[in-house]
């Protein structure tokens, strides 16, 4: 059997909530007993994680559908140090419009009590307080709907279901011109165009960065084109070369992140046109072709780069770079494999981890690779495009330290800009700093500190203009001639504990049970796929590569005590009703970066739950 479908040997009581504080409850502390009689949906998330942000949006219609029966609880278990800051979490809950109670779990106590191994993870608790379903990753709404419907029917029949309002209390709304802005671009007329992400619009400022010239977009979340356009958390902005803009009829390309679209803005009148994407999130299949027929996934930044002949797209949602050709009206993958990690080399073999910032450096395209806390670049060589890393080592190491690039540390950078002298300014977002990398010397220094979550930057008249996202404004923290400082910092690591496993042979088992009313879809061949790699690459003696079984024998190398297993799993399922002529089918996909520690006493089985329950 290629899929683990084990049933639990005993009912598992849901552990109690443990954390520092509650948000969105009006100050009320929530206990599991307070929710008895309701179905509880726990969403383990962290606000740096693009998959977690996808799930927040996926859950919105489900929450509305089961408003009287289900209470959704977000459990925020942070990856980065900055995410453990209570004020940063308050801001993130507003930024991403989280409309349910959130438990602040800074020490990952509740995460560990529920044996969670991945962000995001969803757990369903029945009205009697027992765990009945676990699902890691995104794309589980159909399965959750089936499970919840079944649980509601069962407990309504038993008399243990109680309907009513939940404990959510919305916070007071704040009013500022900008709300969590994302990126900035300098226009040819000297003005500044800013993506006003949480207000779902763009704002053009005069050169002073304070006087509002106009707002493009209604401010309502949506995807309408025209002069009353709508956006959904827009981010990156790219100004096209004049000769290209003249041919295509628009001047600026916008990464409309949550809509999974690219939009075009004609500056003469603010008219908006959809350029690329279908509005659906890419999960699998073709990712090249006519631009309006190919799904995108959370485009976070865009940059015209002449060596590539188009607009490069930081596709944060699947850890790749895309390429949009405005004249041909086509898109394709430009770099990356969809595996989350840090690996250099040929563009089509490189690993990225949520690329979020791009900057045209002429012969180099610079990028902020946020989840690996890395500064990287792409360059053209005789053999094709190659990816290189300037700063950063992997998924779980970060900090604030200057000096030689191979020793320097960043923390979840989201933006980059090329300075007039050819050095690179880095929006070191979770350190609240602007850093500088000098390619000629390989040195990293700090230009400014105490910038509130800088997320994007542009150079205007030799001066660096920065989007201070959490301060809801744009700033000029680095005037010409300011000398850089050196910060001696310490390395930090993700708080998430490594999973202990035994050495030698290990069975890795992805647990997936098709949701109620569905079956695995094997009409066109194997319904499942599993791809495994590791960091370091020599950690795996056997077991790397792709196959169709969700259970894999791994052989670990001797002499390596720790590393990361990169696991990508997917399973196709369809409605299991012979009376339905055209059943609804869906693809469940999840990727894990699992930090492991090899010990003699560790278990020789590593279960990863993609959907269902492990034995």
Coordinates of C-alpha atoms in Angstrom, one line a residue:
X1 CA 0.0 0.0 0.0
X2 CA 1.5 3.3 -1.0
X3 CA -0.4 5.4 1.4
X4 CA -0.4 5.2 5.2
X5 CA -4.0 4.9 6.3
X6 CA -3.6 3.8 9.9
X7 CA -6.4 4.4 12.4
X8 CA -5.6 5.6 15.9
X9 CA -5.6 2.9 18.5
X10 CA -7.2 5.1 21.1
X11 CA -9.0 8.4 21.2
X12 CA -6.6 11.3 21.9
X13 CA -7.7 14.0 24.2
X14 CA -6.7 17.5 22.9
X15 CA -4.1 19.1 25.1
X16 CA -4.9 22.3 26.9
X17 CA -4.0 25.7 25.4
X18 CA -0.7 27.1 26.9
X19 CA 0.6 30.5 25.8
X20 CA 1.6 34.0 26.7
X21 CA -1.5 36.0 25.7
X22 CA -4.7 35.9 23.7
X23 CA -5.5 38.2 20.8
X24 CA -8.9 39.0 19.3
X25 CA -10.8 38.0 22.4
X26 CA -11.2 41.3 24.2
X27 CA -8.8 40.1 26.9
X28 CA -10.6 36.9 27.6
X29 CA -8.4 33.8 28.3
X30 CA -9.8 30.7 26.5
X31 CA -9.7 27.2 27.9
X32 CA -10.7 24.1 26.0
X33 CA -13.5 23.5 28.4
X34 CA -15.0 26.9 27.3
X35 CA -15.4 25.5 23.8
X36 CA -17.0 22.2 24.8
X37 CA -19.9 21.5 22.5
X38 CA -18.3 23.3 19.5
X39 CA -16.0 21.9 16.8
X40 CA -12.6 23.5 17.3
X41 CA -10.3 24.1 14.3
X42 CA -6.7 24.9 15.4
X43 CA -4.5 26.6 12.8
X44 CA -0.8 26.4 13.8
X45 CA 0.9 29.3 11.9
X46 CA 3.7 31.8 12.0
X47 CA 3.5 35.1 10.2
X48 CA 6.7 34.7 8.1
X49 CA 5.3 31.6 6.4
X50 CA 3.7 32.1 3.0
X51 CA 1.9 28.7 3.2
X52 CA 0.4 29.9 6.5
X53 CA -0.8 33.1 4.8
X54 CA -2.4 31.0 2.1
X55 CA -4.3 29.0 4.7
X56 CA -5.6 32.1 6.4
X57 CA -7.3 33.1 3.1
X58 CA -8.4 29.5 2.5
X59 CA -10.2 29.3 5.8
X60 CA -12.3 32.5 5.4
X61 CA -15.2 30.9 3.5
X62 CA -15.1 27.8 5.8
X63 CA -15.3 30.0 8.9
X64 CA -18.3 31.8 7.4
X65 CA -20.0 28.5 6.4
X66 CA -19.7 27.0 9.9
X67 CA -19.9 30.2 11.9
X68 CA -22.3 28.7 14.5
X69 CA -20.7 25.2 14.9
X70 CA -17.0 25.8 14.5
X71 CA -14.6 28.0 16.5
X72 CA -11.3 28.7 14.7
X73 CA -8.3 29.3 17.0
X74 CA -5.0 30.5 15.5
X75 CA -2.0 29.2 17.4
X76 CA 1.0 31.4 16.6
X77 CA 4.2 29.4 17.1
X78 CA 7.0 31.6 15.8
X79 CA 9.9 30.6 13.6
X80 CA 12.0 33.8 13.9
X81 CA 13.0 35.7 17.0
X82 CA 11.1 38.8 15.7
X83 CA 7.9 36.8 15.4
X84 CA 8.1 36.1 19.2
X85 CA 7.8 39.9 19.8
X86 CA 4.2 40.4 21.1
X87 CA 3.8 43.8 19.4
X88 CA 5.0 42.3 16.1
X89 CA 2.3 39.6 16.4
X90 CA -0.4 42.1 17.1
X91 CA 0.6 44.0 14.0
X92 CA 0.6 40.7 11.9
X93 CA -2.8 39.8 13.1
X94 CA -4.1 43.1 11.8
X95 CA -1.9 43.1 8.7
X96 CA -3.3 39.7 7.5
X97 CA -6.9 40.4 8.6
X98 CA -7.1 37.4 11.1
X99 CA -10.7 37.4 12.2
X100 CA -10.6 34.7 14.9
X101 CA -8.9 34.3 18.3
X102 CA -5.1 33.9 18.3
X103 CA -3.1 32.2 21.0
X104 CA 0.4 33.6 21.3
X105 CA 2.7 30.5 21.7
X106 CA 6.2 32.0 21.8
X107 CA 7.9 29.0 23.4
X108 CA 6.2 26.6 21.0
X109 CA 4.6 24.8 24.0
X110 CA 1.2 24.2 22.5
X111 CA 3.0 23.3 19.2
X112 CA 4.9 20.6 20.9
X113 CA 2.0 19.4 23.0
X114 CA 0.1 18.7 19.7
X115 CA 3.2 17.1 18.1
X116 CA 3.2 19.6 15.3
X117 CA 6.1 19.3 12.8
X118 CA 5.3 21.8 10.1
X119 CA 3.9 25.3 9.5
X120 CA 1.0 25.4 8.8
X121 CA -0.8 22.5 10.5
X122 CA -4.5 22.2 11.1
X123 CA -6.1 20.2 13.9
X124 CA -9.8 19.4 14.3
X125 CA -11.1 18.8 17.8
X126 CA -14.5 17.4 18.3
X127 CA -17.2 18.8 20.7
X128 CA -16.1 16.4 23.4
X129 CA -12.5 17.5 23.3
X130 CA -10.8 14.8 21.2
X131 CA -8.5 15.2 18.2
X132 CA -10.2 13.7 15.2
X133 CA -8.2 15.0 12.2
X134 CA -4.8 16.5 11.5
X135 CA -3.6 18.1 8.2
X136 CA -0.3 19.7 7.4
X137 CA 0.1 22.3 4.6
X138 CA -2.4 24.1 2.5
X139 CA -5.2 23.1 0.1
X140 CA -7.2 21.2 2.7
X141 CA -10.5 23.1 2.7
X142 CA -12.5 20.4 0.9
X143 CA -11.2 17.7 3.3
X144 CA -11.9 19.9 6.3
X145 CA -15.4 20.6 5.1
X146 CA -16.0 16.9 4.8
X147 CA -14.5 16.1 8.2
X148 CA -16.4 19.0 10.0
X149 CA -19.7 18.0 8.3
X150 CA -19.3 14.5 9.5
X151 CA -18.3 15.6 13.1
X152 CA -21.3 18.0 13.3
X153 CA -23.7 15.2 12.2
X154 CA -22.3 12.7 14.7
X155 CA -22.5 15.1 17.6
X156 CA -25.8 16.5 16.7
X157 CA -27.2 13.0 16.8
X158 CA -25.5 12.4 20.2
X159 CA -26.8 15.7 21.6
X160 CA -23.3 17.0 22.3
X161 CA -23.2 19.8 19.7
X162 CA -24.0 23.4 20.8
X163 CA -24.4 26.2 18.3
X164 CA -23.8 29.9 19.0
X165 CA -21.4 32.8 18.7
X166 CA -17.7 32.3 19.2
X167 CA -15.2 34.2 21.4
X168 CA -13.9 36.5 18.6
X169 CA -13.8 40.2 19.5
X170 CA -12.5 42.5 16.8
X171 CA -9.8 45.0 17.8
X172 CA -10.3 48.7 17.2
X173 CA -9.5 49.8 13.7
X174 CA -6.7 52.3 13.1
X175 CA -6.7 55.0 10.5
X176 CA -3.5 56.0 8.6
X177 CA -2.8 57.1 5.0
X178 CA -0.8 53.9 4.5
X179 CA -1.5 50.6 6.2
X180 CA 1.3 48.0 6.1
X181 CA 2.8 49.2 2.8
X182 CA 4.9 46.8 0.9
X183 CA 7.1 48.2 -1.9
X184 CA 8.1 51.5 -3.5
X185 CA 9.2 52.5 -6.9
X186 CA 10.5 55.9 -8.2
X187 CA 8.5 57.2 -11.2
X188 CA 10.0 59.1 -14.1
X189 CA 8.3 62.3 -13.0
X190 CA 10.1 62.2 -9.6
X191 CA 7.0 60.9 -7.7
X192 CA 6.9 57.7 -5.6
X193 CA 4.5 54.9 -6.1
X194 CA 3.8 52.7 -3.0
X195 CA 1.9 49.5 -2.7
X196 CA -0.5 50.1 0.2
X197 CA -0.9 46.4 1.0
X198 CA -3.5 46.3 3.8
X199 CA -5.5 49.0 2.1
X200 CA -5.6 47.0 -1.1
X201 CA -4.5 49.9 -3.3
X202 CA -1.5 51.9 -4.6
X203 CA -0.7 55.4 -3.5
X204 CA 1.3 57.9 -5.6
X205 CA 3.2 60.5 -3.5
X206 CA 4.9 63.6 -4.5
X207 CA 8.7 63.6 -4.3
X208 CA 8.6 64.6 -0.6
X209 CA 7.1 61.2 0.2
X210 CA 4.3 62.8 2.2
X211 CA 1.9 64.6 -0.2
X212 CA -0.6 62.3 -1.7
X213 CA -1.1 62.8 -5.4
X214 CA -3.7 60.1 -5.9
X215 CA -4.8 56.6 -4.9
X216 CA -5.1 53.9 -7.5
X217 CA -7.8 51.4 -6.5
X218 CA -10.9 51.6 -4.5
X219 CA -9.4 50.1 -1.3
X220 CA -11.7 47.2 -1.4
X221 CA -10.3 43.6 -1.6
X222 CA -11.1 42.3 -5.0
X223 CA -9.8 41.9 -8.6
X224 CA -11.8 44.3 -10.7
X225 CA -9.9 46.1 -13.6
X226 CA -10.5 49.6 -15.0
X227 CA -10.4 52.9 -13.3
X228 CA -12.2 51.7 -10.2
X229 CA -9.8 48.8 -9.7
X230 CA -9.5 46.4 -6.8
X231 CA -6.4 44.6 -5.5
X232 CA -5.7 42.1 -2.7
X233 CA -2.6 42.9 -0.7
X234 CA -0.5 44.2 -3.6
X235 CA 3.2 44.2 -3.1
X236 CA 6.0 44.5 -5.7
X237 CA 6.1 47.2 -8.4
X238 CA 8.2 47.3 -11.5
X239 CA 8.5 50.3 -13.9
X240 CA 8.8 49.1 -17.5
X241 CA 11.3 50.6 -19.9
X242 CA 9.6 53.4 -21.9
X243 CA 9.9 51.5 -25.3
X244 CA 8.2 48.4 -23.7
X245 CA 5.5 50.5 -22.0
X246 CA 4.7 52.2 -25.3
X247 CA 4.1 48.8 -27.0
X248 CA 2.0 47.2 -24.2
X249 CA 0.0 50.2 -23.1
X250 CA 0.8 50.2 -19.4
X251 CA 3.8 51.5 -17.4
X252 CA 3.9 49.6 -14.1
X253 CA 3.6 45.9 -13.3
X254 CA 2.1 45.1 -9.9
X255 CA 2.5 41.9 -8.0
X256 CA -1.1 41.5 -6.8
X257 CA 0.0 39.0 -4.1
X258 CA -3.2 37.5 -2.6
X259 CA -5.0 37.5 -5.9
X260 CA -2.2 35.5 -7.4
X261 CA -2.1 37.9 -10.4
X262 CA 0.1 40.4 -12.1
X263 CA -1.6 43.7 -12.9
X264 CA -0.7 46.5 -15.2
X265 CA -1.1 50.2 -14.4
X266 CA -1.3 53.0 -17.0
X267 CA 0.0 56.0 -15.2
X268 CA -1.7 58.5 -17.5
X269 CA -5.1 57.8 -16.0
X270 CA -4.6 55.0 -13.4
X271 CA -6.3 52.4 -15.5
X272 CA -5.6 48.8 -14.3
X273 CA -5.4 45.7 -16.4
X274 CA -4.9 42.0 -15.4
X275 CA -1.8 40.8 -17.2
X276 CA -1.0 37.3 -15.8
X277 CA -2.6 34.6 -13.7
X278 CA -6.0 33.1 -13.5
X279 CA -6.9 34.2 -9.9
X280 CA -6.4 30.6 -8.8
X281 CA -3.2 29.5 -6.9
X282 CA -0.8 27.3 -8.7
X283 CA -0.4 23.9 -7.0
X284 CA 0.8 21.6 -9.7
X285 CA 1.0 21.2 -13.4
X286 CA 2.1 23.5 -16.2
X287 CA 3.6 26.8 -15.1
X288 CA 4.3 28.3 -18.5
X289 CA 2.2 29.4 -21.4
X290 CA -0.2 32.3 -22.3
X291 CA 0.0 34.6 -19.3
X292 CA -3.7 34.7 -18.5
X293 CA -4.0 30.9 -18.7
X294 CA -1.3 30.0 -16.2
X295 CA -1.9 30.1 -12.4
X296 CA 0.6 32.0 -10.3
X297 CA 1.2 31.7 -6.6
X298 CA 1.7 34.7 -4.3
X299 CA 3.9 36.9 -6.5
X300 CA 5.7 39.1 -4.0
X301 CA 8.0 41.3 -6.0
X302 CA 8.7 42.1 -9.7
X303 CA 11.6 43.6 -11.5
X304 CA 12.4 44.3 -15.1
X305 CA 15.8 42.6 -15.9
X306 CA 17.2 43.1 -19.3
X307 CA 19.4 39.9 -19.4
X308 CA 16.2 37.9 -18.9
X309 CA 14.2 39.9 -21.5
X310 CA 11.3 40.5 -19.2
X311 CA 9.8 41.0 -15.8
X312 CA 11.2 38.5 -13.2
X313 CA 8.7 37.6 -10.6
X314 CA 9.5 36.5 -7.0
X315 CA 7.0 33.7 -6.7
X316 CA 7.1 33.4 -2.9
X317 CA 4.3 30.9 -2.9
X318 CA 6.2 28.0 -4.5
X319 CA 9.8 29.1 -3.9
X320 CA 10.6 29.9 -7.5
X321 CA 11.3 32.9 -9.8
X322 CA 9.0 33.3 -12.8
X323 CA 9.4 35.4 -16.0
X324 CA 6.7 37.5 -17.6
X325 CA 7.2 38.7 -21.1
X326 CA 4.9 41.7 -21.5
X327 CA 5.2 41.9 -25.3
X328 CA 4.5 38.2 -25.9
X329 CA 2.0 38.0 -23.0
X330 CA 3.6 34.8 -21.7
X331 CA 4.9 33.5 -18.4
X332 CA 7.3 30.7 -17.5
X333 CA 9.4 29.4 -14.7
X334 CA 12.8 31.2 -14.7
X335 CA 14.5 29.6 -11.8
X336 CA 13.9 27.1 -8.9
X337 CA 12.4 23.7 -8.5
X338 CA 9.6 24.4 -5.9
X339 CA 11.7 22.7 -3.2
X340 CA 12.2 25.0 -0.3
X341 CA 15.8 25.5 0.7
X342 CA 19.1 27.1 -0.3
X343 CA 21.0 25.5 -3.2
X344 CA 23.1 27.4 -5.7
X345 CA 24.0 26.4 -9.3
X346 CA 22.0 26.2 -12.6
X347 CA 18.9 28.3 -12.4
X348 CA 16.6 25.3 -13.1
X349 CA 18.2 23.3 -10.3
X350 CA 18.4 26.0 -7.6
X351 CA 16.4 26.0 -4.3
X352 CA 14.8 29.1 -3.0
X353 CA 12.8 29.8 0.1
X354 CA 10.1 32.4 -0.3
X355 CA 11.9 34.9 -2.5
X356 CA 10.4 38.3 -1.6
X357 CA 12.6 41.1 -3.0
X358 CA 14.2 41.8 -6.3
X359 CA 16.6 44.5 -7.6
X360 CA 18.1 45.0 -11.1
X361 CA 21.8 45.3 -10.7
X362 CA 22.7 45.2 -14.4
X363 CA 24.6 42.0 -14.9
X364 CA 23.2 40.6 -11.7
X365 CA 19.6 40.3 -10.4
X366 CA 19.7 40.6 -6.6
X367 CA 17.1 38.9 -4.5
X368 CA 16.1 38.7 -0.9
X369 CA 15.4 35.0 -0.1
X370 CA 13.4 35.5 3.1
X371 CA 13.0 32.1 4.7
X372 CA 16.8 31.4 4.4
X373 CA 17.6 34.9 5.7
X374 CA 19.8 35.2 2.5
X375 CA 20.9 37.7 0.0
X376 CA 21.4 36.0 -3.4
X377 CA 21.8 36.8 -7.0
X378 CA 21.2 35.5 -10.5
X379 CA 23.6 36.1 -13.4
X380 CA 24.0 35.1 -17.0
X381 CA 26.9 32.8 -17.9
X382 CA 28.0 31.0 -21.0
X383 CA 26.3 27.9 -19.6
X384 CA 23.0 29.8 -18.9
X385 CA 21.6 31.5 -15.8
X386 CA 23.3 30.7 -12.5
X387 CA 22.2 31.3 -8.9
X388 CA 24.7 32.4 -6.2
X389 CA 24.5 33.2 -2.5
X390 CA 26.2 36.2 -1.0
X391 CA 24.8 36.0 2.6
X392 CA 22.9 33.1 4.3
X393 CA 23.4 29.5 5.1
X394 CA 20.0 27.8 5.3
X395 CA 16.4 27.6 6.6
X396 CA 17.1 27.6 10.3
X397 CA 20.0 30.1 11.0
X398 CA 19.7 33.8 11.3
X399 CA 20.8 36.8 13.4
X400 CA 22.3 40.3 13.1
X401 CA 26.0 40.2 12.5
X402 CA 28.3 42.2 10.2
X403 CA 31.7 41.4 8.7
X404 CA 32.7 39.0 6.0
X405 CA 29.7 37.8 4.1
X406 CA 30.3 34.1 4.9
X407 CA 29.9 35.0 8.6
X408 CA 27.3 37.7 8.4
X409 CA 23.7 37.1 9.4
X410 CA 20.3 38.5 8.4
X411 CA 16.8 37.9 9.7
X412 CA 14.0 37.4 7.1
X413 CA 14.9 40.1 4.6
X414 CA 12.1 41.2 2.3
X415 CA 13.6 43.9 0.1
X416 CA 16.8 44.9 -1.8
X417 CA 18.0 47.9 -3.7
X418 CA 21.2 48.7 -5.7
X419 CA 23.0 51.8 -4.4
X420 CA 24.7 54.2 -6.8
X421 CA 28.2 52.8 -5.9
X422 CA 27.1 49.3 -6.9
X423 CA 26.7 48.0 -3.4
X424 CA 23.4 46.4 -2.3
X425 CA 21.1 47.7 0.4
X426 CA 19.1 45.0 2.2
X427 CA 15.8 45.5 3.9
X428 CA 16.7 43.3 6.9
X429 CA 13.1 43.2 7.9
X430 CA 12.9 41.2 11.1
X431 CA 16.1 42.9 12.5
X432 CA 14.5 46.3 11.8
X433 CA 17.6 47.4 9.9
X434 CA 19.0 48.4 6.6
X435 CA 22.2 46.5 5.8
X436 CA 24.8 46.9 3.1
X437 CA 26.6 44.3 1.1
X438 CA 29.7 45.3 -0.9
X439 CA 30.3 42.9 -3.8
X440 CA 33.9 44.0 -4.3
X441 CA 35.0 43.2 -0.8
X442 CA 32.4 40.7 0.3
X443 CA 31.7 42.7 3.5
X444 CA 28.4 43.3 5.2
X445 CA 27.7 46.4 7.4
X446 CA 24.7 48.2 8.9
X447 CA 23.4 51.5 7.5
X448 CA 20.4 52.1 9.8
X449 CA 18.6 50.5 12.7
X450 CA 15.2 51.0 14.4
X451 CA 13.3 50.9 11.1
X452 CA 9.9 49.3 11.6
X453 CA 9.9 46.2 9.5
X454 CA 11.5 47.6 6.3
X455 CA 10.1 45.7 3.4
X456 CA 11.1 47.5 0.2
X457 CA 13.4 50.3 -1.0
X458 CA 14.3 52.5 -4.0
X459 CA 17.0 54.9 -4.7
X460 CA 15.8 58.5 -5.4
X461 CA 18.4 61.2 -6.3
X462 CA 21.1 59.1 -4.6
X463 CA 19.2 58.7 -1.4
X464 CA 17.7 55.4 -0.1
X465 CA 13.9 55.6 0.3
X466 CA 12.6 52.7 2.5
X467 CA 9.1 51.3 3.2
X468 CA 8.8 51.1 6.9
X469 CA 5.9 48.7 6.8
X470 CA 5.0 48.4 10.5
X471 CA 5.3 52.2 10.9
X472 CA 2.8 52.6 8.0
X473 CA 5.1 55.1 6.1
X474 CA 8.0 55.6 3.8
X475 CA 11.3 56.9 5.3
X476 CA 14.7 58.2 4.1
X477 CA 16.9 56.6 6.7
X478 CA 20.1 56.8 4.8
X479 CA 21.1 60.2 3.3
X480 CA 24.1 60.4 1.0
X481 CA 27.5 60.2 2.8
X482 CA 26.4 58.4 5.9
X483 CA 29.0 55.9 7.0
X484 CA 28.1 52.3 7.7
X485 CA 28.6 50.8 11.1
X486 CA 29.6 47.3 12.1
X487 CA 27.4 45.2 14.4
X488 CA 28.9 42.3 16.2
X489 CA 26.0 39.9 16.7
X490 CA 25.4 36.4 17.7
X491 CA 24.0 33.6 15.6
X492 CA 20.4 32.5 16.4
X493 CA 18.5 29.5 15.4
X494 CA 14.8 28.7 15.0
X495 CA 13.2 27.7 18.3
X496 CA 11.5 24.8 16.7
X497 CA 13.2 21.7 18.2
X498 CA 14.9 19.2 15.9
X499 CA 13.2 15.9 15.4
X500 CA 15.3 13.1 16.9
X501 CA 15.7 10.0 14.8
X502 CA 18.0 7.0 14.9
X503 CA 21.0 6.5 12.6
X504 CA 21.3 4.1 9.8
X505 CA 18.0 3.0 8.3
X506 CA 14.9 5.1 8.9
X507 CA 11.4 4.7 7.5
X508 CA 9.9 8.0 6.4
X509 CA 6.1 7.7 6.2
X510 CA 3.8 10.4 4.9
X511 CA 0.3 9.8 6.4
X512 CA -2.6 10.6 4.2
X513 CA -6.2 9.4 4.5
X514 CA -8.6 10.7 1.8
X515 CA -11.2 12.8 3.4
X516 CA -14.7 11.4 4.0
X517 CA -16.6 10.7 0.8
X518 CA -13.5 10.6 -1.4
X519 CA -11.0 8.1 -2.6
X520 CA -7.5 8.2 -4.1
X521 CA -7.6 9.1 -7.8
X522 CA -5.7 6.5 -9.7
X523 CA -7.5 6.7 -13.0
X524 CA -4.4 8.1 -14.8
X525 CA -1.7 6.2 -12.9
X526 CA -0.3 6.5 -9.3
X527 CA -2.2 9.0 -7.2
X528 CA 0.7 9.9 -4.9
X529 CA 4.2 11.3 -5.3
X530 CA 7.0 11.8 -2.8
X531 CA 10.3 13.7 -3.4
X532 CA 13.1 13.8 -0.8
X533 CA 16.4 15.6 -0.7
X534 CA 18.6 16.8 2.2
X535 CA 20.9 19.4 3.5
X536 CA 23.8 18.6 3.5
X537 CA 23.3 16.6 0.3
X538 CA 25.5 13.8 1.6
X539 CA 23.2 13.2 4.6
X540 CA 21.2 10.7 2.6
X541 CA 23.1 7.6 1.4
X542 CA 19.9 6.1 0.0
X543 CA 16.4 7.4 -0.3
X544 CA 16.8 10.7 -2.1
X545 CA 14.8 11.4 -5.3
X546 CA 11.2 11.1 -6.4
X547 CA 8.8 8.1 -6.4
X548 CA 5.1 7.3 -6.1
X549 CA 5.1 5.6 -2.7
X550 CA 4.5 7.8 0.4
X551 CA 6.6 5.4 2.5
X552 CA 10.3 5.5 1.8
X553 CA 13.4 3.7 3.3
X554 CA 16.1 6.2 4.0
X555 CA 19.7 5.4 4.8
X556 CA 21.6 8.1 6.7
X557 CA 25.3 8.7 6.4
X558 CA 27.6 7.9 9.3
X559 CA 29.3 10.8 11.0
X560 CA 26.6 13.4 10.4
X561 CA 24.8 14.4 13.5
X562 CA 22.2 16.8 12.2
X563 CA 20.7 18.2 9.0
X564 CA 17.5 19.0 7.2
X565 CA 15.2 16.6 5.2
X566 CA 13.4 18.4 2.4
X567 CA 10.2 16.5 1.8
X568 CA 7.5 17.2 -0.9
X569 CA 4.4 15.0 -1.0
X570 CA 1.2 15.1 -2.9
X571 CA -1.9 13.0 -3.3
X572 CA -4.8 13.2 -5.7
X573 CA -8.3 12.3 -4.5
X574 CA -11.8 12.5 -6.0
X575 CA -15.4 12.2 -4.8
X576 CA -16.3 8.6 -4.2
X577 CA -19.9 8.4 -5.5
X578 CA -20.6 6.3 -8.6
X579 CA -23.7 8.3 -9.3
X580 CA -21.7 11.4 -10.0
X581 CA -20.7 11.5 -13.6
X582 CA -18.0 14.1 -13.2
X583 CA -16.6 13.9 -9.7
X584 CA -14.8 16.8 -8.1
X585 CA -11.0 16.0 -7.8
X586 CA -8.4 17.8 -5.8
X587 CA -4.6 17.7 -5.2
X588 CA -3.2 17.8 -1.7
X589 CA 0.4 19.0 -1.6
X590 CA 2.8 19.7 1.3
X591 CA 6.5 20.4 1.6
X592 CA 8.4 20.0 4.9
X593 CA 11.8 21.2 5.9
X594 CA 12.4 18.9 8.8
X595 CA 15.4 19.6 11.0
X596 CA 16.7 16.3 12.3
X597 CA 19.1 15.3 15.1
X598 CA 20.6 11.8 14.8
X599 CA 20.9 10.0 18.1
X600 CA 21.5 6.3 19.0
X601 CA 18.3 6.2 21.0
X602 CA 16.2 8.0 18.3
X603 CA 13.2 6.2 16.6
X604 CA 13.7 4.6 13.2
X605 CA 10.4 5.8 11.9
X606 CA 9.6 9.4 11.0
X607 CA 5.8 10.0 10.4
X608 CA 4.7 13.2 8.6
X609 CA 0.9 13.7 8.7
X610 CA -0.4 15.3 5.5
X611 CA -4.0 14.4 6.3
X612 CA -5.6 12.1 8.7
X613 CA -4.2 10.7 12.0
X614 CA -1.1 8.6 12.6
X615 CA -1.2 5.5 14.7

